[in-house]
Structures are given as structure tokens and as C-alpha cells.
Amino acid sequence: MDTLRVIQLNKQAYENFSYNVKNLIEYSQQALTLAKKLNYKRGQAEAYKNLALSAMLVHGDVTALNYLNTSLAIFSSLGDTVGIATANNYIGCYYATVKDFKQALPFLLRSEKLLGNREHILKLTIFTNTGSCYLDLREFGKAKQYFEKAELVASQLQDYDWIVMSLLNSASLFIKQNDIKKALAKNEQALTLTHSHRVSPRIQQMIYLLKGDIAYKVKQYENAKIYYQTCEKLAGKMKSREYMSEIYYKYHLLDSIAGDYQSALKNFKNYQLITDSLFNKDKNEIIALYKVKFALQEREDENNRLIAIEKNNMEVISYQRTILFLSLLGLTAIGLAFVRLKKLNFALKDLNQKFVMQNSQLEEVNGIKNKIFSVIAHDLRNPFAQFISILDMFKSRLLEADEVVTLLPFLDKSVNHTIDMMDRLLVWSKSQLDGFKVKPESFNIASLIQDTVEKLQNLIDDKQLHVKIVKSEEAQAWADLEMIRIVFRNLLSNAIKFTPSQGSITVEIFKESEFVIIAFKDTGMGLNGEQLSSLFSFNLKSTRGTANESGTGLGLKICYDLLLLNNGKIRVESSVNEGSTFFISLPMKG
């Protein structure tokens, strides 16, 4: 009876997918808790699948992939073909949500192949998702084929949600082909069905969003805004952040066309707040995206490696048997065989140790690579999105040249942050390669710090900070100038980021034995014990600044490595709400 309760909870969760996100999550979590208590594997797999659906409703939350991987593993262990096909379909659907259509297609096609000739309702979502991928890849012929398959199955089942979805898919295809008249006819047909049949709020959102897009396409901007507002009301009831981000972006375009740039900027910021809050989650979660993305290749490589080891082991076993057989011919042969086996055993142990070391190094390198990829993917995305939006409006003559100039300061901070991040990553990446050479020279510390302060003056002025450089005497350092420039820029940027408005930053320079010491002291937020313990590693989580500034969580690790290459050191003294002081030591002579 308890397992029937799990089945019922999972069914209720899925039924709320198109109606109430909160209920979807609550029923899924109740089902998972009870299934774990009963050790009911199929119930756990279904619950994880439903939790993945709830995560995908917030614009590609990567926790969906964690849930789907777990669900897929359980279905695979049970030999449940339909469950495996379902998990593959949702993984493909996730990649389509984050616009990685080429990565989505293999999962969707695999799920279709797994179902084969079975007549199953799952084919509706597989055909629809596959057609949508081909549509976004502009392979219109294949998109049309899959949409027609979905429409046929929906008509046979008399499922009006999917019948309306099929009409909307056809409308989207016509929009891509610039046939607005046919797109509008399909959309109106879909809207008519919502009046005569029960259609879920999620499908209704899609109707009005698409209707707004069609009105926007034919420059009926007032009508477009009315349709977007209707969609916003439905999204608000469902608490759908995915559609809210989409709607804010549409509002910002309409405001720009109307010349209300203040409102356009406000809506664009709201759009960014939603997308940034999703992409700036714990970076360790983002790594999961790349782990899943390369999972199939890694599994194949692992299988090949195990086959090679097994083959090698079989050869060793065969060789050992031969030696033992020959040893029966005489006492001398037995002695020789013993010596040979002992040497072979040592060789195998040494080979195993090398395997373990190489695997450990590969895991560490892959972890660092995945984190860097995820940071670059996100931090390059925002400024490019902003530039593309402004360029599109400029090309469409929605903005004049002088109006574009007024928007440039809005992009300045984002661009400077991205350039700084790329500079640090490129120099640090070079430093990790074998054969990279440090180019030390003698330079004046105070001059380099003064130059760094001047380049960050806009950020300092924005927060009305007081920056003071204190030096007891002139000091020269012997190190790679460009590397140390990156270190100083990062430390000063951090001090600005974590110091509240009208606070102070002091940079003190003094000599100690054969080293010059530079102390960066701020009156900012300070660090707790947990942060201090992982400060100079890749395990540090990025923290928002006092003015909600974003970061990557990579800077201090890069500083640590670059100083180490230059025979320098870094340490920190800090207390929460009392500020931090970072001490840098560099040699004065080579």
C-alpha cells in the first residue's frame, strides 16, 4: 500500500507540471522521501525525474541534470526501457532549454530509438522536442516532419494540450519562414480551442507569448504589449521564472522602440537579475553541466581503458601459466619462474600506481578545466548579450547614434570586468604549461600601485571610497611586471568590491630584510573561518560585493600561483565586519 502511495504522489506531481510549480515540487519531494524509506527504486527514479522538471521550469537550472543523471542510473539498473527513454528525452529537453541544440539532439533521437514501435504517450514530447531542436537549427524540413508526427499522435489520443501545442509549433515554423499570415492563422486556431476545451495554463502562456511575437513582427507594438501582459499574468500565477525573464526582455524591446529608455533599462535589468541569479549559482553546480555533457565520451573512454587492462591482465595470466608449466620440467626452471614472477609482480604494482596517479591528476585537471569553462561561458555571455541587443536595435533604427552613446556607460563595467577576468585567466593558464618562462625585471612598486589605482578610479568614485598609498621609502621589486600587475589589480578590485560606500582602502609599502612588503588594507566585509580555510584554492565560492558586484571565485587562486612563480608569498588577516588586510612579499633582488 505504501508503494501505491508513492505512485499516487508521483502522478499528482506530474499532473501539476502545467498548473502549479509549487505543488509539483512538494509532491515530488514527498514521493522521494517515502520511496527512499521503502527502498522503492522505481518510485525514486520517477520522483527524481519530476524534480528535474521543476528545476527546468526556472530557465535551465543545472540541478535538473543532477536529478536526471540519478533517475537515468536507477532506471538503467532496473532495465526499464521506457524509464531510460524518458530520462534521455528530458536530458535532451534540458540542453534545448539552454540553447545547446546540437547537444540535445543525440539524447532525443536515442529516446525515440529506445521506444521503437511502441505506442506510448511519451512519443508526443519526444517528437515535439526533436522538431523544436531542428527548428532552432533552421532545418525546417526535418522540423516539419516531427511536428506532423506529434500532431498525428495528439489527434489519435484526443489530447487537446498537445493538439494546441502542435498548432503553436506549426505557427513557430511559419514565423521562422517569414510567413506571418499562416503563423497568425495557426495561433488563432490554437486560441479558439482554449475556449472550447480545457487547456493548461502553461499552454495558454505559450499562445499569448507567440501572439505577442507575431504582433511585434508586424510592428503592432501596442497589441504586442497587451499579449505579453496576459502572458505575464499567467506566468505570475504559475511562478514561472522562465517566462518572466522572457517577458521582461520583450518589454525592454518595446520600451526602446517607444523611446522610454529609462523603463527599457529597468526591464533589461530585471531580465538580467533572473538570468544572473540562475547562472551565478554555486559554480560547483555549473560543473555538473559539463560532466553530463562529456559523460558519454568519458564512459566510452573508461570502457576502452578497462578492456585494455583486461586484455593486458589476460596476457599476463597466460604468461604466468606458461612459466608454471615449464617449471614442472625441473627444479632449475621452478627457480627461474619464481624470479620472473616476482619481477612481473613488481612491474604490475608499479603500473597500477601509475594508473592511480594519472587518474587522480586527470580528475584534478578536469575539475579545474570545467570550472574555468563554466566561468568563461557565463562571464562572456552577459556583455555579448548586451552588445547584441543594442546592435539589433541600432540596425533596426530603433536607436540613434547619440542614444547608443548614452547606453555605453551601462556596458562599461561589465566589459572591464570581462577583460580583467580574461587577462588573469590567460596569464595564469600560460603559467601552468610546461616550459613557460617568467621574465623578471626591476620595477618601482609605488608607481605600479599608483597606475593600478588610476585604472580603477571609476569604480572607486562610484562607491565614494578613500584610497591612500603609504610608503616609508622608495622600493624596487624583482619579478615579472605583468604578472604582478594582475595580482595588484585583483587585490585592489576585491578591496573595492567588498568595501561599503564611503569606506577606506590603504596600501602600505615597506621593506623587510631582502623583501618588499605590500599591505592592502580595507574597511570592508571581512572573511569568516570557512572562507579563510579555502581562500587560495578553486574551492572558494564567489561572493557578491557590497553593491551586488559579481565575481568568478578564481582571482585569489591565480594571485597565489603567480606570486609563487615569482618567489613571492601572500597571506591574509581578517575578521567579519572589520575588514581584511592582504600582505604580499616580493624579492628586491634576483
PDB file of C-alpha atoms in Angstrom, residues 14-243:
ATOM      1  CA  TYR A  14       3.406  15.304 -12.892  1.00  0.00           C
ATOM      2  CA  GLU A  15      -0.224  16.462 -13.247  1.00  0.00           C
ATOM      3  CA  ASN A  16       0.754  19.801 -11.622  1.00  0.00           C
ATOM      4  CA  PHE A  17       3.569  20.388 -14.136  1.00  0.00           C
ATOM      5  CA  SER A  18       1.396  22.679 -16.267  1.00  0.00           C
ATOM      6  CA  TYR A  19      -0.602  24.194 -13.403  1.00  0.00           C
ATOM      7  CA  ASN A  20       1.298  24.789 -10.150  1.00  0.00           C
ATOM      8  CA  VAL A  21       5.095  24.615  -9.812  1.00  0.00           C
ATOM      9  CA  LYS A  22       4.896  24.673  -6.002  1.00  0.00           C
ATOM     10  CA  ASN A  23       2.680  21.566  -5.899  1.00  0.00           C
ATOM     11  CA  LEU A  24       4.929  19.836  -8.450  1.00  0.00           C
ATOM     12  CA  ILE A  25       7.932  20.286  -6.118  1.00  0.00           C
ATOM     13  CA  GLU A  26       6.079  19.358  -2.903  1.00  0.00           C
ATOM     14  CA  TYR A  27       4.522  16.144  -4.267  1.00  0.00           C
ATOM     15  CA  SER A  28       7.857  15.114  -5.858  1.00  0.00           C
ATOM     16  CA  GLN A  29       9.763  15.597  -2.600  1.00  0.00           C
ATOM     17  CA  GLN A  30       7.117  13.675  -0.608  1.00  0.00           C
ATOM     18  CA  ALA A  31       7.295  10.813  -3.140  1.00  0.00           C
ATOM     19  CA  LEU A  32      11.111  10.744  -2.986  1.00  0.00           C
ATOM     20  CA  THR A  33      11.211  10.716   0.831  1.00  0.00           C
ATOM     21  CA  LEU A  34       8.702   7.849   1.086  1.00  0.00           C
ATOM     22  CA  ALA A  35      10.325   5.860  -1.780  1.00  0.00           C
ATOM     23  CA  LYS A  36      13.750   6.100  -0.092  1.00  0.00           C
ATOM     24  CA  LYS A  37      12.238   4.944   3.206  1.00  0.00           C
ATOM     25  CA  LEU A  38      10.715   1.907   1.421  1.00  0.00           C
ATOM     26  CA  ASN A  39      13.803   1.368  -0.782  1.00  0.00           C
ATOM     27  CA  TYR A  40      11.375   1.556  -3.735  1.00  0.00           C
ATOM     28  CA  LYS A  41      13.754   2.223  -6.649  1.00  0.00           C
ATOM     29  CA  ARG A  42      11.208   2.857  -9.412  1.00  0.00           C
ATOM     30  CA  GLY A  43       9.416   5.391  -7.202  1.00  0.00           C
ATOM     31  CA  GLN A  44      12.732   7.162  -6.527  1.00  0.00           C
ATOM     32  CA  ALA A  45      13.529   7.321 -10.252  1.00  0.00           C
ATOM     33  CA  GLU A  46      10.114   8.854 -11.054  1.00  0.00           C
ATOM     34  CA  ALA A  47      10.468  11.382  -8.204  1.00  0.00           C
ATOM     35  CA  TYR A  48      13.923  12.486  -9.387  1.00  0.00           C
ATOM     36  CA  LYS A  49      12.522  12.870 -12.923  1.00  0.00           C
ATOM     37  CA  ASN A  50       9.698  15.110 -11.628  1.00  0.00           C
ATOM     38  CA  LEU A  51      12.138  17.191  -9.552  1.00  0.00           C
ATOM     39  CA  ALA A  52      14.169  17.665 -12.729  1.00  0.00           C
ATOM     40  CA  LEU A  53      11.035  19.013 -14.441  1.00  0.00           C
ATOM     41  CA  SER A  54      10.582  21.590 -11.662  1.00  0.00           C
ATOM     42  CA  ALA A  55      14.228  22.664 -11.979  1.00  0.00           C
ATOM     43  CA  MET A  56      13.896  23.062 -15.764  1.00  0.00           C
ATOM     44  CA  LEU A  57      10.989  25.462 -15.248  1.00  0.00           C
ATOM     45  CA  VAL A  58      13.478  28.061 -13.939  1.00  0.00           C
ATOM     46  CA  HIS A  59      15.341  28.542 -17.229  1.00  0.00           C
ATOM     47  CA  GLY A  60      17.851  25.715 -17.241  1.00  0.00           C
ATOM     48  CA  ASP A  61      18.725  25.298 -13.545  1.00  0.00           C
ATOM     49  CA  VAL A  62      21.628  22.818 -13.717  1.00  0.00           C
ATOM     50  CA  THR A  63      20.371  20.875 -10.699  1.00  0.00           C
ATOM     51  CA  ALA A  64      17.953  19.336 -13.227  1.00  0.00           C
ATOM     52  CA  LEU A  65      20.892  17.425 -14.706  1.00  0.00           C
ATOM     53  CA  ASN A  66      21.858  16.011 -11.313  1.00  0.00           C
ATOM     54  CA  TYR A  67      18.302  14.724 -10.834  1.00  0.00           C
ATOM     55  CA  LEU A  68      18.146  13.296 -14.371  1.00  0.00           C
ATOM     56  CA  ASN A  69      21.502  11.528 -14.056  1.00  0.00           C
ATOM     57  CA  THR A  70      20.291   9.873 -10.836  1.00  0.00           C
ATOM     58  CA  SER A  71      16.949   8.950 -12.436  1.00  0.00           C
ATOM     59  CA  LEU A  72      18.702   7.507 -15.516  1.00  0.00           C
ATOM     60  CA  ALA A  73      21.063   5.425 -13.365  1.00  0.00           C
ATOM     61  CA  ILE A  74      18.151   3.909 -11.382  1.00  0.00           C
ATOM     62  CA  PHE A  75      16.054   3.174 -14.496  1.00  0.00           C
ATOM     63  CA  SER A  76      19.138   1.553 -16.104  1.00  0.00           C
ATOM     64  CA  SER A  77      19.724  -0.664 -13.063  1.00  0.00           C
ATOM     65  CA  LEU A  78      16.064  -1.789 -13.278  1.00  0.00           C
ATOM     66  CA  GLY A  79      16.284  -2.431 -17.042  1.00  0.00           C
ATOM     67  CA  ASP A  80      13.285  -0.114 -17.555  1.00  0.00           C
ATOM     68  CA  THR A  81      13.435   0.821 -21.259  1.00  0.00           C
ATOM     69  CA  VAL A  82      10.600   3.359 -21.087  1.00  0.00           C
ATOM     70  CA  GLY A  83      12.167   4.973 -17.994  1.00  0.00           C
ATOM     71  CA  ILE A  84      15.562   5.162 -19.729  1.00  0.00           C
ATOM     72  CA  ALA A  85      13.900   6.719 -22.800  1.00  0.00           C
ATOM     73  CA  THR A  86      12.088   9.225 -20.569  1.00  0.00           C
ATOM     74  CA  ALA A  87      15.303  10.318 -18.815  1.00  0.00           C
ATOM     75  CA  ASN A  88      17.133  10.680 -22.161  1.00  0.00           C
ATOM     76  CA  ASN A  89      14.234  12.773 -23.514  1.00  0.00           C
ATOM     77  CA  TYR A  90      14.347  15.147 -20.521  1.00  0.00           C
ATOM     78  CA  ILE A  91      18.151  15.469 -20.708  1.00  0.00           C
ATOM     79  CA  GLY A  92      17.725  16.460 -24.360  1.00  0.00           C
ATOM     80  CA  CYS A  93      14.947  18.848 -23.336  1.00  0.00           C
ATOM     81  CA  TYR A  94      17.295  20.446 -20.775  1.00  0.00           C
ATOM     82  CA  TYR A  95      20.017  21.138 -23.351  1.00  0.00           C
ATOM     83  CA  ALA A  96      17.379  22.613 -25.672  1.00  0.00           C
ATOM     84  CA  THR A  97      16.310  24.925 -22.815  1.00  0.00           C
ATOM     85  CA  VAL A  98      19.864  26.313 -22.559  1.00  0.00           C
ATOM     86  CA  LYS A  99      20.062  26.642 -26.384  1.00  0.00           C
ATOM     87  CA  ASP A 100      22.594  23.800 -26.865  1.00  0.00           C
ATOM     88  CA  PHE A 101      20.549  22.157 -29.628  1.00  0.00           C
ATOM     89  CA  LYS A 102      23.361  20.073 -31.140  1.00  0.00           C
ATOM     90  CA  GLN A 103      23.946  18.502 -27.718  1.00  0.00           C
ATOM     91  CA  ALA A 104      20.189  17.981 -27.205  1.00  0.00           C
ATOM     92  CA  LEU A 105      19.535  16.050 -30.438  1.00  0.00           C
ATOM     93  CA  PRO A 106      21.525  12.838 -29.651  1.00  0.00           C
ATOM     94  CA  PHE A 107      19.574  12.362 -26.389  1.00  0.00           C
ATOM     95  CA  LEU A 108      16.199  12.949 -28.098  1.00  0.00           C
ATOM     96  CA  LEU A 109      16.990  10.639 -31.012  1.00  0.00           C
ATOM     97  CA  ARG A 110      18.242   7.990 -28.565  1.00  0.00           C
ATOM     98  CA  SER A 111      14.962   8.159 -26.611  1.00  0.00           C
ATOM     99  CA  GLU A 112      12.969   7.738 -29.857  1.00  0.00           C
ATOM    100  CA  LYS A 113      15.101   4.713 -30.827  1.00  0.00           C
ATOM    101  CA  LEU A 114      14.618   3.126 -27.385  1.00  0.00           C
ATOM    102  CA  LEU A 115      10.810   3.267 -27.723  1.00  0.00           C
ATOM    103  CA  GLY A 116      10.946   1.792 -31.216  1.00  0.00           C
ATOM    104  CA  ASN A 117       7.467   0.801 -32.456  1.00  0.00           C
ATOM    105  CA  ARG A 118       5.831   1.073 -29.028  1.00  0.00           C
ATOM    106  CA  GLU A 119       2.653   3.160 -28.927  1.00  0.00           C
ATOM    107  CA  HIS A 120       3.388   5.385 -25.951  1.00  0.00           C
ATOM    108  CA  ILE A 121       2.317   8.913 -24.957  1.00  0.00           C
ATOM    109  CA  LEU A 122       5.986   9.753 -24.339  1.00  0.00           C
ATOM    110  CA  LYS A 123       6.388   9.969 -28.122  1.00  0.00           C
ATOM    111  CA  LEU A 124       4.381  13.215 -28.067  1.00  0.00           C
ATOM    112  CA  THR A 125       7.027  15.084 -26.090  1.00  0.00           C
ATOM    113  CA  ILE A 126       9.914  13.346 -27.925  1.00  0.00           C
ATOM    114  CA  PHE A 127       8.539  14.320 -31.381  1.00  0.00           C
ATOM    115  CA  THR A 128       7.789  17.878 -30.209  1.00  0.00           C
ATOM    116  CA  ASN A 129      11.213  18.418 -28.591  1.00  0.00           C
ATOM    117  CA  THR A 130      13.046  16.929 -31.592  1.00  0.00           C
ATOM    118  CA  GLY A 131      11.086  19.102 -34.030  1.00  0.00           C
ATOM    119  CA  SER A 132      11.812  22.214 -31.932  1.00  0.00           C
ATOM    120  CA  CYS A 133      15.556  21.424 -31.991  1.00  0.00           C
ATOM    121  CA  TYR A 134      15.558  21.091 -35.762  1.00  0.00           C
ATOM    122  CA  LEU A 135      13.555  24.328 -35.983  1.00  0.00           C
ATOM    123  CA  ASP A 136      16.149  26.258 -33.959  1.00  0.00           C
ATOM    124  CA  LEU A 137      18.894  24.708 -36.100  1.00  0.00           C
ATOM    125  CA  ARG A 138      16.921  26.021 -39.130  1.00  0.00           C
ATOM    126  CA  GLU A 139      16.465  22.520 -40.584  1.00  0.00           C
ATOM    127  CA  PHE A 140      12.848  23.289 -41.461  1.00  0.00           C
ATOM    128  CA  GLY A 141      12.111  20.103 -43.429  1.00  0.00           C
ATOM    129  CA  LYS A 142      13.015  17.806 -40.506  1.00  0.00           C
ATOM    130  CA  ALA A 143      11.212  20.101 -38.052  1.00  0.00           C
ATOM    131  CA  LYS A 144       8.009  19.855 -40.113  1.00  0.00           C
ATOM    132  CA  GLN A 145       8.242  16.031 -40.219  1.00  0.00           C
ATOM    133  CA  TYR A 146       8.481  15.737 -36.434  1.00  0.00           C
ATOM    134  CA  PHE A 147       5.730  18.307 -35.788  1.00  0.00           C
ATOM    135  CA  GLU A 148       3.424  16.337 -38.106  1.00  0.00           C
ATOM    136  CA  LYS A 149       4.244  13.106 -36.207  1.00  0.00           C
ATOM    137  CA  ALA A 150       3.364  14.811 -32.896  1.00  0.00           C
ATOM    138  CA  GLU A 151       0.120  16.235 -34.339  1.00  0.00           C
ATOM    139  CA  LEU A 152      -0.946  12.776 -35.580  1.00  0.00           C
ATOM    140  CA  VAL A 153      -0.385  11.126 -32.177  1.00  0.00           C
ATOM    141  CA  ALA A 154      -2.125  14.020 -30.336  1.00  0.00           C
ATOM    142  CA  SER A 155      -5.189  13.741 -32.619  1.00  0.00           C
ATOM    143  CA  GLN A 156      -5.396   9.978 -32.072  1.00  0.00           C
ATOM    144  CA  LEU A 157      -5.271  10.456 -28.287  1.00  0.00           C
ATOM    145  CA  GLN A 158      -7.626  13.495 -28.353  1.00  0.00           C
ATOM    146  CA  ASP A 159      -5.183  15.286 -26.029  1.00  0.00           C
ATOM    147  CA  TYR A 160      -6.034  18.984 -26.502  1.00  0.00           C
ATOM    148  CA  ASP A 161      -2.934  20.277 -24.699  1.00  0.00           C
ATOM    149  CA  TRP A 162      -0.785  18.546 -27.309  1.00  0.00           C
ATOM    150  CA  ILE A 163      -3.132  19.389 -30.183  1.00  0.00           C
ATOM    151  CA  VAL A 164      -2.778  23.087 -29.278  1.00  0.00           C
ATOM    152  CA  MET A 165       0.971  22.615 -28.838  1.00  0.00           C
ATOM    153  CA  SER A 166       1.158  21.144 -32.367  1.00  0.00           C
ATOM    154  CA  LEU A 167      -0.643  24.202 -33.768  1.00  0.00           C
ATOM    155  CA  LEU A 168       1.794  26.512 -31.934  1.00  0.00           C
ATOM    156  CA  ASN A 169       4.763  24.553 -33.274  1.00  0.00           C
ATOM    157  CA  SER A 170       3.449  24.996 -36.810  1.00  0.00           C
ATOM    158  CA  ALA A 171       2.997  28.730 -36.119  1.00  0.00           C
ATOM    159  CA  SER A 172       6.605  28.973 -34.899  1.00  0.00           C
ATOM    160  CA  LEU A 173       7.782  27.228 -38.075  1.00  0.00           C
ATOM    161  CA  PHE A 174       5.852  29.703 -40.253  1.00  0.00           C
ATOM    162  CA  ILE A 175       7.359  32.645 -38.298  1.00  0.00           C
ATOM    163  CA  LYS A 176      10.863  31.329 -38.963  1.00  0.00           C
ATOM    164  CA  GLN A 177       9.943  31.124 -42.662  1.00  0.00           C
ATOM    165  CA  ASN A 178       8.510  34.690 -42.524  1.00  0.00           C
ATOM    166  CA  ASP A 179       5.000  33.503 -43.434  1.00  0.00           C
ATOM    167  CA  ILE A 180       3.207  35.691 -40.847  1.00  0.00           C
ATOM    168  CA  LYS A 181      -0.262  35.146 -42.302  1.00  0.00           C
ATOM    169  CA  LYS A 182      -0.128  31.358 -41.823  1.00  0.00           C
ATOM    170  CA  ALA A 183       1.513  31.754 -38.396  1.00  0.00           C
ATOM    171  CA  LEU A 184      -1.322  34.024 -37.246  1.00  0.00           C
ATOM    172  CA  ALA A 185      -3.969  31.598 -38.571  1.00  0.00           C
ATOM    173  CA  LYS A 186      -2.431  28.676 -36.619  1.00  0.00           C
ATOM    174  CA  ASN A 187      -2.191  30.797 -33.475  1.00  0.00           C
ATOM    175  CA  GLU A 188      -5.837  31.882 -33.733  1.00  0.00           C
ATOM    176  CA  GLN A 189      -6.882  28.266 -34.247  1.00  0.00           C
ATOM    177  CA  ALA A 190      -4.991  27.338 -31.060  1.00  0.00           C
ATOM    178  CA  LEU A 191      -6.620  30.199 -29.127  1.00  0.00           C
ATOM    179  CA  THR A 192     -10.094  29.110 -30.283  1.00  0.00           C
ATOM    180  CA  LEU A 193      -9.515  25.600 -28.913  1.00  0.00           C
ATOM    181  CA  THR A 194      -8.734  27.049 -25.450  1.00  0.00           C
ATOM    182  CA  HIS A 195     -12.285  28.489 -25.349  1.00  0.00           C
ATOM    183  CA  SER A 196     -13.974  25.163 -26.143  1.00  0.00           C
ATOM    184  CA  HIS A 197     -11.673  22.722 -24.340  1.00  0.00           C
ATOM    185  CA  ARG A 198      -9.700  22.605 -21.099  1.00  0.00           C
ATOM    186  CA  VAL A 199      -6.120  23.638 -21.876  1.00  0.00           C
ATOM    187  CA  SER A 200      -3.411  24.036 -19.213  1.00  0.00           C
ATOM    188  CA  PRO A 201      -2.125  27.499 -18.147  1.00  0.00           C
ATOM    189  CA  ARG A 202       1.350  26.611 -19.465  1.00  0.00           C
ATOM    190  CA  ILE A 203      -0.005  26.129 -22.983  1.00  0.00           C
ATOM    191  CA  GLN A 204      -2.036  29.352 -22.664  1.00  0.00           C
ATOM    192  CA  GLN A 205       1.177  31.226 -21.774  1.00  0.00           C
ATOM    193  CA  MET A 206       2.759  29.936 -24.974  1.00  0.00           C
ATOM    194  CA  ILE A 207      -0.236  31.085 -27.040  1.00  0.00           C
ATOM    195  CA  TYR A 208      -0.104  34.682 -25.796  1.00  0.00           C
ATOM    196  CA  LEU A 209       3.698  34.878 -25.911  1.00  0.00           C
ATOM    197  CA  LEU A 210       3.664  33.714 -29.533  1.00  0.00           C
ATOM    198  CA  LYS A 211       0.740  36.021 -30.335  1.00  0.00           C
ATOM    199  CA  GLY A 212       2.769  38.920 -28.916  1.00  0.00           C
ATOM    200  CA  ASP A 213       5.778  37.888 -31.028  1.00  0.00           C
ATOM    201  CA  ILE A 214       3.640  37.889 -34.171  1.00  0.00           C
ATOM    202  CA  ALA A 215       2.260  41.366 -33.354  1.00  0.00           C
ATOM    203  CA  TYR A 216       5.810  42.601 -32.693  1.00  0.00           C
ATOM    204  CA  LYS A 217       6.943  41.137 -36.006  1.00  0.00           C
ATOM    205  CA  VAL A 218       4.330  43.164 -37.912  1.00  0.00           C
ATOM    206  CA  LYS A 219       5.070  46.273 -35.786  1.00  0.00           C
ATOM    207  CA  GLN A 220       1.738  46.282 -33.909  1.00  0.00           C
ATOM    208  CA  TYR A 221       3.556  47.221 -30.725  1.00  0.00           C
ATOM    209  CA  GLU A 222       0.551  48.157 -28.589  1.00  0.00           C
ATOM    210  CA  ASN A 223      -1.136  44.817 -29.335  1.00  0.00           C
ATOM    211  CA  ALA A 224       2.137  43.015 -28.633  1.00  0.00           C
ATOM    212  CA  LYS A 225       2.341  44.620 -25.184  1.00  0.00           C
ATOM    213  CA  ILE A 226      -1.245  43.570 -24.342  1.00  0.00           C
ATOM    214  CA  TYR A 227      -0.495  39.942 -25.275  1.00  0.00           C
ATOM    215  CA  TYR A 228       2.765  39.974 -23.274  1.00  0.00           C
ATOM    216  CA  GLN A 229       0.893  41.370 -20.246  1.00  0.00           C
ATOM    217  CA  THR A 230      -1.612  38.492 -20.455  1.00  0.00           C
ATOM    218  CA  CYS A 231       1.272  36.048 -20.603  1.00  0.00           C
ATOM    219  CA  GLU A 232       2.857  37.788 -17.586  1.00  0.00           C
ATOM    220  CA  LYS A 233      -0.315  37.275 -15.505  1.00  0.00           C
ATOM    221  CA  LEU A 234      -0.361  33.555 -16.312  1.00  0.00           C
ATOM    222  CA  ALA A 235       3.357  33.217 -15.575  1.00  0.00           C
ATOM    223  CA  GLY A 236       2.884  35.017 -12.260  1.00  0.00           C
ATOM    224  CA  LYS A 237       0.161  32.585 -11.189  1.00  0.00           C
ATOM    225  CA  MET A 238       2.370  29.620 -12.061  1.00  0.00           C
ATOM    226  CA  LYS A 239       5.507  31.277 -10.617  1.00  0.00           C
ATOM    227  CA  SER A 240       7.288  30.523 -13.908  1.00  0.00           C
ATOM    228  CA  ARG A 241      10.637  32.387 -13.857  1.00  0.00           C
ATOM    229  CA  GLU A 242      11.420  31.067 -17.325  1.00  0.00           C
ATOM    230  CA  TYR A 243       8.536  33.000 -18.884  1.00  0.00           C
TER     231      TYR A 243
END
